[in-house]
Amino acid sequence: MKGVVFNILEDMVTEKGGLMMWQKVIDKAGVEGGYTAVSTYSDDELFSIVGAVVAELDLPAETVISAFGTYMFGQLASRYPVFVDSCDDLFSFLESIDSVIHLEVKKLLTETNLPSISCERVGDDQLVMDYRSPRRLCVLAEGLIYGAAEHYQRPIMIEHPVCMHKGSDHCDIRVQLTHE
Amino acid sequence: MSDEAELYRKAFEREREARKAAEQVVEHHTRELYLKNQKLEESLKQLKDQQRVLVQNEKLAMLGTLAAGIAHEINNPMAFVHANLESLTDYLESYQKLVELQREALTLAPDQQEVAGAKIAKHVADADLEFFEEELPELLEDTRDGLERVREIVGNLRSFARTHTQERQAADIVAGLQSTLKLLNSQFRTEVIVQQELQPLPMVQCNLSELNQVFLNLLVNAGHAVEGRKGATIGVATAVAGGQVMIKISDNGLGMSEEVKEQVFVPFFTTKPVGKGTGMGMSIAYGIIVDHGGEIEVESTEGEGTTFTIKLPIES
């Protein structure tokens, strides 16, 4: 996993619980805890840290991971504004993930485990994202989509009827625009 | 928070921002490198394509040289075969006339035989049939020789170009050298002495067609080097040494300067005038020898001559 993901997780934890909490988390996870955005680290290391955060906060893992996704979107958007600036609305941004953003990631790192994402619009208000990844981080993807929706100021509702965690080979993440 | 802790926190924040900035610089350069690498890969592909075209051109140029030589080689015997056939046609006419006169004589009465005999004798003398009789076997022999030469040339050409496959098979390198030399006969015959010291070599696993291309290249270059020089000599020698076969092609021609010698195997390097040489011949030859697991070396002294030595492993 890209180091930037670790950095953002650290930012989130220190922002919510201070440096002390981050130190506790990395102690509990049994990792060194120093990461640079431009390197790649093992997935297990990330999962250990997330596990430690979950234990520390005593919240369900899904809640923590989804919240992390939402937070991560904001951070990524501020570090790499070009990706969000080049899309006018939420759906066209989601559609650009595989063809534009992941291509850029490949330029920076020889990352081989990027998820494969394809989007299909169902009418004007609904988009179904087909998510496939050996990491099975569909909940993180959900969080990221919530973060994107916040950025584009479009309230949404997400359903997740088909899921890799329920034995399917992919996830269908259904994004519905809501009109408040 | 104590003052000191606050100072540390500020220092930590500063360092973190500095690290982020450094990471952005790295990312920026990485992206640039990636894009430059992509451009380089494209250029490399273009260069490789162009090189393929040049290699093809070089082969065509060699083929041109070869075709001119072969045309000359075949033209000579064909010219005298043609002339001999013309003479034979004339002879045939005279003999047909003789047969006709004799047939006529057989139908005549005995008292007319003498006149007929005189007529036949006159025809034999006029048409110089005695000379024809002497000449005829030689004429036929020459014609046969001429056609035999044409057949040999065609045979050499076939053995020169026999294996146009990529596969390597056990082949006789001496035979390859000999067929290549014969194809160049017309270029070397009068002005150049070709000294052959061809010791028999064991069969070598190779692509003989490719090796013949190398020999042809070296021999044609040697021919150019000795052009117009007194006592122009090209030497071709083979030997076996330490599990390798050795082929030496030498000349007593112009020789090369140190600068030329250093670049002789460099692609596109040529000492020939613009439009005359592609500058690829020697680099292709080098590639073929290296591809066979062998070596090619050059020794040369300006004004004295050049020797190319090829070493090939017997089990390549």
CSV table of C-alpha atoms in Angstrom, one decimal:
chain,number,residue,atom,x,y,z
A,1,MET,CA,0.0,0.0,0.0
A,2,LYS,CA,1.2,3.5,-0.8
A,3,GLY,CA,2.9,5.3,2.0
A,4,VAL,CA,0.6,8.3,1.5
A,5,VAL,CA,-2.3,6.2,2.9
A,6,PHE,CA,-0.3,5.6,6.1
A,7,ASN,CA,0.5,9.3,6.3
A,8,ILE,CA,-3.2,10.2,6.0
A,9,LEU,CA,-4.2,7.6,8.6
A,10,GLU,CA,-1.6,9.2,11.0
A,11,ASP,CA,-3.0,12.6,10.2
A,12,MET,CA,-6.5,11.5,11.0
A,13,VAL,CA,-5.5,9.8,14.3
A,14,THR,CA,-3.4,12.7,15.5
A,15,GLU,CA,-6.1,15.1,14.5
A,16,LYS,CA,-8.7,13.3,16.5
A,17,GLY,CA,-6.7,11.9,19.4
A,18,GLY,CA,-3.4,13.7,19.4
A,19,LEU,CA,0.2,12.4,19.1
A,20,MET,CA,-0.2,10.3,22.2
A,21,MET,CA,-2.9,8.2,20.5
A,22,TRP,CA,-0.9,7.7,17.4
A,23,GLN,CA,2.0,6.5,19.5
A,24,LYS,CA,-0.3,4.1,21.3
A,25,VAL,CA,-1.7,2.8,18.0
A,26,ILE,CA,1.7,2.1,16.5
A,27,ASP,CA,2.9,0.5,19.7
A,28,LYS,CA,-0.1,-1.7,19.8
A,29,ALA,CA,0.3,-2.6,16.1
A,30,GLY,CA,3.9,-3.4,16.7
A,31,VAL,CA,5.2,-1.4,13.7
A,32,GLU,CA,8.0,1.1,13.3
A,33,GLY,CA,5.5,3.8,12.2
A,34,GLY,CA,7.7,6.0,9.9
A,35,TYR,CA,6.3,6.3,6.4
A,36,THR,CA,6.9,8.4,3.4
A,37,ALA,CA,4.3,9.1,0.7
A,38,VAL,CA,6.6,7.9,-2.1
A,39,SER,CA,7.3,4.4,-0.8
A,40,THR,CA,5.2,1.3,-0.7
A,41,TYR,CA,4.6,-0.7,2.5
A,42,SER,CA,3.1,-4.1,3.2
A,43,ASP,CA,-0.7,-4.3,3.3
A,44,ASP,CA,-0.4,-6.3,6.6
A,45,GLU,CA,1.2,-3.3,8.2
A,46,LEU,CA,-1.7,-1.1,7.3
A,47,PHE,CA,-4.2,-3.7,8.5
A,48,SER,CA,-2.4,-4.0,11.9
A,49,ILE,CA,-2.5,-0.2,12.4
A,50,VAL,CA,-6.2,-0.1,11.4
A,51,GLY,CA,-6.9,-3.0,13.8
A,52,ALA,CA,-5.1,-1.1,16.6
A,53,VAL,CA,-7.2,2.1,15.8
A,54,VAL,CA,-10.4,0.0,15.9
A,55,ALA,CA,-9.3,-1.5,19.3
A,56,GLU,CA,-8.3,1.9,20.7
A,57,LEU,CA,-11.6,3.6,19.7
A,58,ASP,CA,-13.7,0.6,20.5
A,59,LEU,CA,-15.8,1.1,17.4
A,60,PRO,CA,-16.8,-1.4,14.6
A,61,ALA,CA,-14.1,-1.8,12.0
A,62,GLU,CA,-16.4,-0.9,9.2
A,63,THR,CA,-17.2,2.5,10.8
A,64,VAL,CA,-13.6,3.3,11.3
A,65,ILE,CA,-12.5,2.2,7.8
A,66,SER,CA,-15.4,4.1,6.2
A,67,ALA,CA,-14.6,7.2,8.2
A,68,PHE,CA,-11.0,6.9,7.2
A,69,GLY,CA,-12.0,6.7,3.6
A,70,THR,CA,-14.0,9.9,3.9
A,71,TYR,CA,-11.1,11.7,5.7
A,72,MET,CA,-8.6,10.3,3.1
A,73,PHE,CA,-10.5,11.8,0.2
A,74,GLY,CA,-10.2,15.3,1.6
A,75,GLN,CA,-6.5,14.8,2.2
A,76,LEU,CA,-5.9,13.3,-1.3
A,77,ALA,CA,-7.9,16.1,-2.9
A,78,SER,CA,-5.7,18.7,-1.2
A,79,ARG,CA,-2.5,16.9,-2.1
A,80,TYR,CA,-3.4,16.1,-5.6
A,81,PRO,CA,-6.0,18.8,-6.5
A,82,VAL,CA,-5.6,18.2,-10.3
A,83,PHE,CA,-7.8,15.1,-10.2
A,84,VAL,CA,-10.8,16.7,-8.6
A,85,ASP,CA,-10.4,20.0,-10.4
A,86,SER,CA,-10.5,18.2,-13.8
A,87,CYS,CA,-14.0,16.8,-13.1
A,88,ASP,CA,-17.1,18.9,-12.8
A,89,ASP,CA,-19.3,16.6,-10.9
A,90,LEU,CA,-19.3,13.5,-8.6
A,91,PHE,CA,-20.2,10.9,-11.2
A,92,SER,CA,-17.6,12.0,-13.7
A,93,PHE,CA,-15.0,12.0,-11.0
A,94,LEU,CA,-15.9,8.4,-9.9
A,95,GLU,CA,-15.8,7.4,-13.6
A,96,SER,CA,-12.3,8.9,-13.9
A,97,ILE,CA,-10.7,6.9,-11.1
A,98,ASP,CA,-9.7,3.9,-13.1
A,99,SER,CA,-8.7,5.6,-16.3
A,100,VAL,CA,-7.0,8.7,-14.9
A,101,ILE,CA,-6.1,8.5,-11.3
A,102,HIS,CA,-4.8,4.9,-11.3
A,103,LEU,CA,-2.8,5.6,-14.4
A,104,GLU,CA,-1.1,8.5,-12.5
A,105,VAL,CA,-0.4,6.2,-9.5
A,106,LYS,CA,1.3,3.7,-11.8
A,107,LYS,CA,3.5,6.5,-13.1
A,108,LEU,CA,4.7,7.2,-9.6
A,109,LEU,CA,5.0,3.7,-8.2
A,110,THR,CA,5.2,0.3,-9.6
A,111,GLU,CA,1.9,-0.5,-7.7
A,112,THR,CA,0.5,-3.8,-8.9
A,113,ASN,CA,-2.4,-4.2,-6.5
A,114,LEU,CA,-4.6,-1.3,-7.6
A,115,PRO,CA,-8.3,-2.1,-7.5
A,116,SER,CA,-10.1,-2.4,-10.8
A,117,ILE,CA,-13.0,-0.1,-10.9
A,118,SER,CA,-15.7,0.4,-13.6
A,119,CYS,CA,-18.8,2.5,-13.3
A,120,GLU,CA,-22.1,2.3,-15.0
A,121,ARG,CA,-24.8,5.0,-14.8
A,122,VAL,CA,-28.3,3.9,-14.1
A,123,GLY,CA,-30.4,6.9,-15.0
A,124,ASP,CA,-29.5,10.4,-14.0
A,125,ASP,CA,-29.3,9.9,-10.3
A,126,GLN,CA,-27.7,6.5,-9.8
A,127,LEU,CA,-24.2,5.0,-10.6
A,128,VAL,CA,-23.1,1.4,-9.9
A,129,MET,CA,-19.5,0.9,-9.2
A,130,ASP,CA,-18.1,-2.5,-9.9
A,131,TYR,CA,-15.2,-2.9,-7.5
A,132,ARG,CA,-12.6,-5.7,-7.6
A,133,SER,CA,-9.5,-5.9,-5.5
A,134,PRO,CA,-7.5,-8.7,-3.8
A,135,ARG,CA,-7.4,-6.3,-0.8
A,136,ARG,CA,-11.2,-6.4,-0.6
A,137,LEU,CA,-11.3,-2.8,0.8
A,138,CYS,CA,-14.8,-2.0,-0.5
A,139,VAL,CA,-15.7,-0.3,2.8
A,140,LEU,CA,-12.7,2.1,2.3
A,141,ALA,CA,-14.0,2.7,-1.2
A,142,GLU,CA,-17.4,3.5,0.3
A,143,GLY,CA,-15.8,6.0,2.7
A,144,LEU,CA,-13.9,7.6,-0.2
A,145,ILE,CA,-17.1,8.0,-2.2
A,146,TYR,CA,-18.7,9.7,0.8
A,147,GLY,CA,-15.7,12.0,0.9
A,148,ALA,CA,-16.0,12.7,-2.8
A,149,ALA,CA,-19.7,13.5,-2.4
A,150,GLU,CA,-18.8,16.0,0.4
A,151,HIS,CA,-16.3,17.6,-1.9
A,152,TYR,CA,-18.8,18.0,-4.8
A,153,GLN,CA,-21.5,18.9,-2.3
A,154,ARG,CA,-23.9,16.2,-3.5
A,155,PRO,CA,-25.7,14.3,-0.8
A,156,ILE,CA,-25.7,10.6,-1.5
A,157,MET,CA,-26.9,7.3,-0.2
A,158,ILE,CA,-24.8,4.1,-0.7
A,159,GLU,CA,-26.1,0.5,-1.0
A,160,HIS,CA,-23.8,-2.4,-1.2
A,161,PRO,CA,-25.9,-5.3,-2.5
A,162,VAL,CA,-23.2,-7.5,-3.9
A,163,CYS,CA,-20.0,-7.9,-1.8
A,164,MET,CA,-16.7,-9.8,-1.9
A,165,HIS,CA,-17.0,-10.3,1.8
A,166,LYS,CA,-20.2,-12.3,1.1
A,167,GLY,CA,-18.6,-14.7,-1.4
A,168,SER,CA,-19.0,-12.7,-4.6
A,169,ASP,CA,-16.0,-12.1,-6.9
A,170,HIS,CA,-16.7,-8.4,-6.9
A,171,CYS,CA,-18.6,-5.7,-5.2
A,172,ASP,CA,-21.5,-3.6,-6.6
A,173,ILE,CA,-21.5,-0.2,-4.8
A,174,ARG,CA,-24.7,1.6,-5.7
A,175,VAL,CA,-24.4,5.4,-5.4
A,176,GLN,CA,-27.7,7.2,-5.3
A,177,LEU,CA,-27.9,11.0,-5.4
A,178,THR,CA,-30.5,12.2,-2.9
A,179,HIS,CA,-32.3,15.5,-3.1
A,180,GLU,CA,-32.8,17.0,0.3
B,1,MET,CA,1.4,21.6,27.6
B,2,SER,CA,4.8,22.8,28.8
B,3,ASP,CA,6.7,25.4,26.8
B,4,GLU,CA,9.2,22.8,25.8
B,5,ALA,CA,6.6,20.4,24.6
B,6,GLU,CA,5.0,23.2,22.6
B,7,LEU,CA,8.3,23.9,21.0
B,8,TYR,CA,8.7,20.3,20.1
B,9,ARG,CA,5.2,20.2,18.7
B,10,LYS,CA,6.0,23.2,16.5
B,11,ALA,CA,9.2,21.6,15.4
B,12,PHE,CA,7.4,18.4,14.6
B,13,GLU,CA,4.8,20.2,12.5
B,14,ARG,CA,7.5,22.1,10.6
B,15,GLU,CA,9.4,18.9,9.9
B,16,ARG,CA,6.2,17.2,8.7
B,17,GLU,CA,5.4,20.0,6.3
B,18,ALA,CA,9.0,19.9,5.0
B,19,ARG,CA,8.7,16.1,4.5
B,20,LYS,CA,5.4,16.6,2.5
B,21,ALA,CA,7.1,19.2,0.4
B,22,ALA,CA,10.1,16.9,-0.2
B,23,GLU,CA,7.7,14.1,-1.1
B,24,GLN,CA,6.0,16.3,-3.7
B,25,VAL,CA,9.3,17.1,-5.2
B,26,VAL,CA,10.1,13.4,-5.5
B,27,GLU,CA,6.7,12.7,-7.0
B,28,HIS,CA,7.1,15.5,-9.5
B,29,HIS,CA,10.5,14.1,-10.6
B,30,THR,CA,9.2,10.5,-10.6
B,31,ARG,CA,6.4,11.6,-12.9
B,32,GLU,CA,8.9,13.4,-15.2
B,33,LEU,CA,11.1,10.4,-15.2
B,34,TYR,CA,8.2,8.1,-16.1
B,35,LEU,CA,7.2,10.4,-19.0
B,36,LYS,CA,10.8,10.7,-20.2
B,37,ASN,CA,11.2,7.0,-20.0
B,38,GLN,CA,8.1,6.5,-22.1
B,39,LYS,CA,9.5,8.9,-24.8
B,40,LEU,CA,12.8,7.1,-24.7
B,41,GLU,CA,11.1,3.8,-25.2
B,42,GLU,CA,9.3,5.2,-28.2
B,43,SER,CA,12.5,6.5,-29.6
B,44,LEU,CA,14.2,3.2,-29.0
B,45,LYS,CA,11.4,1.4,-30.9
B,46,GLN,CA,11.7,3.8,-33.8
B,47,LEU,CA,15.5,3.3,-33.9
B,48,LYS,CA,15.1,-0.4,-33.9
B,49,ASP,CA,12.6,-0.2,-36.8
B,50,GLN,CA,15.1,2.1,-38.7
B,51,GLN,CA,17.9,-0.3,-37.9
B,52,ARG,CA,15.9,-3.2,-39.4
B,53,VAL,CA,15.3,-1.2,-42.6
B,54,LEU,CA,19.1,-0.4,-42.7
B,55,VAL,CA,20.0,-4.0,-42.2
B,56,GLN,CA,17.6,-4.9,-45.1
B,57,ASN,CA,19.2,-2.2,-47.2
B,58,GLU,CA,22.7,-3.5,-46.5
B,59,LYS,CA,21.5,-7.0,-47.5
B,60,LEU,CA,20.1,-5.6,-50.8
B,61,ALA,CA,23.3,-3.7,-51.5
B,62,MET,CA,25.3,-6.9,-51.0
B,63,LEU,CA,22.8,-8.7,-53.2
B,64,GLY,CA,23.4,-6.0,-55.9
B,65,THR,CA,27.2,-6.6,-55.7
B,66,LEU,CA,26.7,-10.3,-55.9
B,67,ALA,CA,24.2,-10.0,-58.8
B,68,ALA,CA,26.6,-7.9,-60.8
B,69,GLY,CA,29.4,-10.4,-60.3
B,70,ILE,CA,27.3,-13.3,-61.2
B,71,ALA,CA,26.0,-11.6,-64.3
B,72,HIS,CA,29.6,-11.1,-65.4
B,73,GLU,CA,30.5,-14.7,-64.6
B,74,ILE,CA,27.7,-16.1,-66.5
B,75,ASN,CA,27.9,-13.7,-69.4
B,76,ASN,CA,31.4,-14.8,-70.5
B,77,PRO,CA,30.7,-18.5,-71.0
B,78,MET,CA,27.3,-17.7,-72.4
B,79,ALA,CA,29.0,-15.4,-75.0
B,80,PHE,CA,31.2,-18.1,-76.4
B,81,VAL,CA,28.6,-20.8,-76.1
B,82,HIS,CA,26.4,-18.6,-78.2
B,83,ALA,CA,29.2,-18.0,-80.8
B,84,ASN,CA,29.9,-21.7,-80.9
B,85,LEU,CA,26.3,-22.5,-81.6
B,86,GLU,CA,26.3,-20.0,-84.5
B,87,SER,CA,29.4,-21.7,-86.0
B,88,LEU,CA,27.7,-25.1,-85.5
B,89,THR,CA,24.7,-23.9,-87.3
B,90,ASP,CA,26.9,-22.9,-90.3
B,91,TYR,CA,28.7,-26.3,-90.2
B,92,LEU,CA,25.4,-28.1,-90.1
B,93,GLU,CA,24.3,-26.2,-93.3
B,94,SER,CA,27.5,-27.2,-95.1
B,95,TYR,CA,27.2,-30.8,-94.0
B,96,GLN,CA,23.5,-30.9,-95.1
B,97,LYS,CA,24.6,-29.6,-98.5
B,98,LEU,CA,27.3,-32.4,-98.7
B,99,VAL,CA,24.7,-35.0,-97.9
B,100,GLU,CA,22.4,-33.6,-100.5
B,101,LEU,CA,25.2,-33.7,-103.2
B,102,GLN,CA,26.1,-37.3,-102.3
B,103,ARG,CA,22.4,-38.4,-102.4
B,104,GLU,CA,22.1,-36.8,-105.9
B,105,ALA,CA,25.3,-38.6,-107.0
B,106,LEU,CA,23.9,-42.0,-106.0
B,107,THR,CA,21.0,-41.6,-108.4
B,108,LEU,CA,23.2,-40.7,-111.4
B,109,ALA,CA,24.4,-43.0,-114.2
B,110,PRO,CA,28.0,-44.3,-114.0
B,111,ASP,CA,29.2,-42.0,-116.8
B,112,GLN,CA,28.0,-38.9,-114.8
B,113,GLN,CA,29.7,-40.0,-111.5
B,114,GLU,CA,32.9,-38.2,-112.3
B,115,VAL,CA,31.2,-34.8,-112.8
B,116,ALA,CA,29.3,-35.4,-109.5
B,117,GLY,CA,32.5,-36.3,-107.7
B,118,ALA,CA,34.1,-33.1,-108.9
B,119,LYS,CA,31.1,-31.1,-107.6
B,120,ILE,CA,31.4,-32.8,-104.2
B,121,ALA,CA,35.1,-32.1,-104.0
B,122,LYS,CA,34.5,-28.5,-104.9
B,123,HIS,CA,31.9,-28.1,-102.1
B,124,VAL,CA,34.3,-29.8,-99.6
B,125,ALA,CA,37.1,-27.3,-100.6
B,126,ASP,CA,34.8,-24.2,-100.8
B,127,ALA,CA,33.2,-24.8,-97.4
B,128,ASP,CA,36.5,-25.8,-95.9
B,129,LEU,CA,35.0,-29.0,-94.4
B,130,GLU,CA,38.4,-30.4,-93.5
B,131,PHE,CA,39.0,-27.5,-91.1
B,132,PHE,CA,35.4,-28.0,-89.8
B,133,GLU,CA,36.2,-31.6,-89.0
B,134,GLU,CA,39.2,-30.7,-87.0
B,135,GLU,CA,37.5,-27.9,-85.3
B,136,LEU,CA,34.2,-29.6,-84.4
B,137,PRO,CA,35.3,-31.7,-81.4
B,138,GLU,CA,37.0,-28.7,-79.8
B,139,LEU,CA,34.0,-26.5,-80.4
B,140,LEU,CA,31.7,-29.0,-78.8
B,141,GLU,CA,34.1,-29.4,-75.9
B,142,ASP,CA,34.3,-25.6,-75.4
B,143,THR,CA,30.6,-25.4,-75.4
B,144,ARG,CA,30.2,-28.2,-72.9
B,145,ASP,CA,32.9,-26.4,-70.7
B,146,GLY,CA,31.0,-23.1,-70.9
B,147,LEU,CA,27.7,-24.7,-69.9
B,148,GLU,CA,29.5,-26.6,-67.1
B,149,ARG,CA,30.8,-23.2,-65.8
B,150,VAL,CA,27.3,-21.7,-65.8
B,151,ARG,CA,26.1,-24.8,-63.9
B,152,GLU,CA,28.9,-24.4,-61.3
B,153,ILE,CA,28.1,-20.8,-60.8
B,154,VAL,CA,24.4,-21.5,-60.3
B,155,GLY,CA,25.4,-24.4,-57.9
B,156,ASN,CA,27.6,-22.0,-55.9
B,157,LEU,CA,24.9,-19.5,-55.7
B,158,ARG,CA,22.5,-22.1,-54.4
B,159,SER,CA,25.0,-23.3,-51.8
B,160,PHE,CA,25.7,-19.7,-50.8
B,161,ALA,CA,22.0,-19.0,-50.1
B,162,ARG,CA,21.1,-22.5,-49.1
B,163,THR,CA,19.8,-22.1,-45.6
B,164,HIS,CA,17.6,-19.1,-45.3
B,165,THR,CA,16.3,-20.4,-42.1
B,166,GLN,CA,17.2,-19.1,-38.6
B,167,GLU,CA,18.2,-22.6,-37.6
B,168,ARG,CA,21.8,-23.7,-37.1
B,169,GLN,CA,23.0,-26.9,-38.4
B,170,ALA,CA,26.4,-28.6,-38.8
B,171,ALA,CA,28.1,-27.0,-41.8
B,172,ASP,CA,31.4,-27.0,-43.7
B,173,ILE,CA,32.8,-23.5,-43.4
B,174,VAL,CA,35.5,-24.2,-45.9
B,175,ALA,CA,32.9,-25.1,-48.5
B,176,GLY,CA,31.1,-21.9,-47.6
B,177,LEU,CA,34.3,-19.9,-48.1
B,178,GLN,CA,35.0,-21.6,-51.4
B,179,SER,CA,31.5,-21.0,-52.8
B,180,THR,CA,31.7,-17.3,-51.7
B,181,LEU,CA,35.2,-17.0,-53.4
B,182,LYS,CA,33.9,-18.5,-56.6
B,183,LEU,CA,31.0,-16.0,-56.7
B,184,LEU,CA,33.6,-13.2,-56.5
B,185,ASN,CA,35.8,-14.7,-59.2
B,186,SER,CA,34.9,-12.1,-61.8
B,187,GLN,CA,35.9,-9.3,-59.5
B,188,PHE,CA,39.2,-10.8,-58.5
B,189,ARG,CA,40.3,-12.8,-61.5
B,190,THR,CA,42.8,-10.6,-63.3
B,191,GLU,CA,43.9,-7.9,-61.0
B,192,VAL,CA,43.9,-9.8,-57.7
B,193,ILE,CA,45.8,-12.9,-56.6
B,194,VAL,CA,43.8,-14.9,-54.2
B,195,GLN,CA,46.0,-17.1,-51.9
B,196,GLN,CA,44.0,-19.9,-50.3
B,197,GLU,CA,45.4,-21.8,-47.4
B,198,LEU,CA,42.2,-23.6,-46.5
B,199,GLN,CA,42.9,-26.4,-44.0
B,200,PRO,CA,39.9,-28.7,-43.5
B,201,LEU,CA,37.8,-27.7,-40.6
B,202,PRO,CA,35.4,-29.8,-38.4
B,203,MET,CA,31.7,-29.3,-39.0
B,204,VAL,CA,30.5,-26.3,-37.1
B,205,GLN,CA,27.0,-25.7,-35.8
B,206,CYS,CA,26.1,-22.5,-37.5
B,207,ASN,CA,23.9,-20.6,-39.9
B,208,LEU,CA,26.2,-20.9,-43.0
B,209,SER,CA,24.1,-18.5,-45.0
B,210,GLU,CA,24.8,-15.8,-42.4
B,211,LEU,CA,28.5,-16.7,-42.2
B,212,ASN,CA,28.7,-16.6,-46.0
B,213,GLN,CA,27.3,-13.1,-45.8
B,214,VAL,CA,30.2,-12.2,-43.4
B,215,PHE,CA,32.8,-13.7,-45.7
B,216,LEU,CA,31.3,-12.0,-48.7
B,217,ASN,CA,31.4,-8.7,-46.9
B,218,LEU,CA,35.0,-9.0,-45.8
B,219,LEU,CA,36.1,-10.3,-49.2
B,220,VAL,CA,34.4,-7.4,-51.1
B,221,ASN,CA,36.0,-4.9,-48.7
B,222,ALA,CA,39.4,-6.5,-49.2
B,223,GLY,CA,38.8,-6.2,-52.9
B,224,HIS,CA,38.1,-2.5,-52.6
B,225,ALA,CA,41.2,-2.1,-50.4
B,226,VAL,CA,43.6,-3.6,-52.9
B,227,GLU,CA,41.9,-1.9,-56.0
B,228,GLY,CA,44.6,-0.5,-58.3
B,229,ARG,CA,47.5,-1.6,-56.2
B,230,LYS,CA,50.5,-3.5,-57.6
B,231,GLY,CA,50.7,-7.2,-56.6
B,232,ALA,CA,47.2,-6.9,-55.1
B,233,THR,CA,46.8,-10.1,-53.0
B,234,ILE,CA,43.9,-11.3,-50.8
B,235,GLY,CA,44.6,-14.2,-48.5
B,236,VAL,CA,42.0,-16.6,-47.1
B,237,ALA,CA,43.1,-19.1,-44.5
B,238,THR,CA,41.5,-21.5,-42.1
B,239,ALA,CA,42.8,-23.4,-39.1
B,240,VAL,CA,41.7,-25.1,-35.9
B,241,ALA,CA,43.0,-23.9,-32.6
B,242,GLY,CA,41.9,-24.7,-29.1
B,243,GLY,CA,38.4,-25.9,-29.7
B,244,GLN,CA,37.8,-23.1,-32.1
B,245,VAL,CA,37.9,-22.7,-35.9
B,246,MET,CA,39.8,-19.7,-37.2
B,247,ILE,CA,39.2,-17.9,-40.4
B,248,LYS,CA,41.6,-15.2,-41.6
B,249,ILE,CA,40.9,-12.9,-44.4
B,250,SER,CA,43.8,-10.6,-45.2
B,251,ASP,CA,44.8,-8.1,-47.9
B,252,ASN,CA,47.8,-6.0,-48.8
B,253,GLY,CA,45.7,-3.0,-49.5
B,254,LEU,CA,45.4,0.5,-48.1
B,255,GLY,CA,45.1,-0.5,-44.5
B,256,MET,CA,43.3,1.6,-41.9
B,257,SER,CA,44.3,4.4,-39.6
B,258,GLU,CA,43.9,3.9,-35.8
B,259,GLU,CA,40.7,6.0,-35.9
B,260,VAL,CA,39.2,4.0,-38.7
B,261,LYS,CA,40.2,0.7,-37.0
B,262,GLU,CA,38.5,1.7,-33.8
B,263,GLN,CA,35.2,2.4,-35.5
B,264,VAL,CA,35.2,-0.4,-38.1
B,265,PHE,CA,32.4,-2.3,-36.3
B,266,VAL,CA,30.4,0.8,-35.4
B,267,PRO,CA,27.0,1.0,-37.1
B,268,PHE,CA,26.8,3.6,-39.9
B,269,PHE,CA,30.6,4.1,-39.9
B,270,THR,CA,31.9,4.1,-43.5
B,271,THR,CA,35.0,5.3,-45.3
B,272,LYS,CA,33.2,5.2,-48.6
B,273,PRO,CA,31.8,8.3,-50.2
B,274,VAL,CA,28.2,9.4,-49.4
B,275,GLY,CA,25.7,7.1,-51.1
B,276,LYS,CA,28.3,4.3,-51.7
B,277,GLY,CA,28.2,2.4,-48.4
B,278,THR,CA,25.5,2.0,-45.8
B,279,GLY,CA,28.1,1.7,-43.0
B,280,MET,CA,26.2,-1.3,-41.8
B,281,GLY,CA,28.1,-4.2,-43.4
B,282,MET,CA,30.8,-4.6,-40.8
B,283,SER,CA,28.5,-4.0,-37.9
B,284,ILE,CA,26.1,-6.7,-39.2
B,285,ALA,CA,29.1,-9.0,-39.7
B,286,TYR,CA,30.1,-8.3,-36.1
B,287,GLY,CA,26.6,-9.0,-34.9
B,288,ILE,CA,26.5,-12.3,-36.8
B,289,ILE,CA,29.8,-13.5,-35.4
B,290,VAL,CA,28.9,-12.5,-31.8
B,291,ASP,CA,25.6,-14.2,-32.2
B,292,HIS,CA,27.4,-17.4,-33.0
B,293,GLY,CA,29.4,-17.1,-29.8
B,294,GLY,CA,32.5,-16.1,-31.7
B,295,GLU,CA,34.9,-13.2,-32.0
B,296,ILE,CA,36.0,-11.0,-34.9
B,297,GLU,CA,39.2,-9.0,-34.6
B,298,VAL,CA,41.0,-6.6,-36.9
B,299,GLU,CA,44.7,-5.9,-37.4
B,300,SER,CA,45.7,-3.2,-39.8
B,301,THR,CA,48.6,-1.0,-40.7
B,302,GLU,CA,48.1,2.0,-42.9
B,303,GLY,CA,49.6,1.5,-46.3
B,304,GLU,CA,50.4,-2.2,-45.7
B,305,GLY,CA,47.1,-4.1,-45.4
B,306,THR,CA,44.5,-5.5,-43.1
B,307,THR,CA,43.7,-8.9,-41.6
B,308,PHE,CA,40.4,-9.9,-40.1
B,309,THR,CA,40.4,-12.9,-37.9
B,310,ILE,CA,37.2,-14.7,-37.0
B,311,LYS,CA,37.1,-17.3,-34.3
B,312,LEU,CA,34.1,-19.5,-33.8
B,313,PRO,CA,33.5,-22.2,-31.2
B,314,ILE,CA,33.1,-25.6,-32.8
B,315,GLU,CA,30.2,-26.4,-30.4
B,316,SER,CA,28.2,-23.2,-30.6
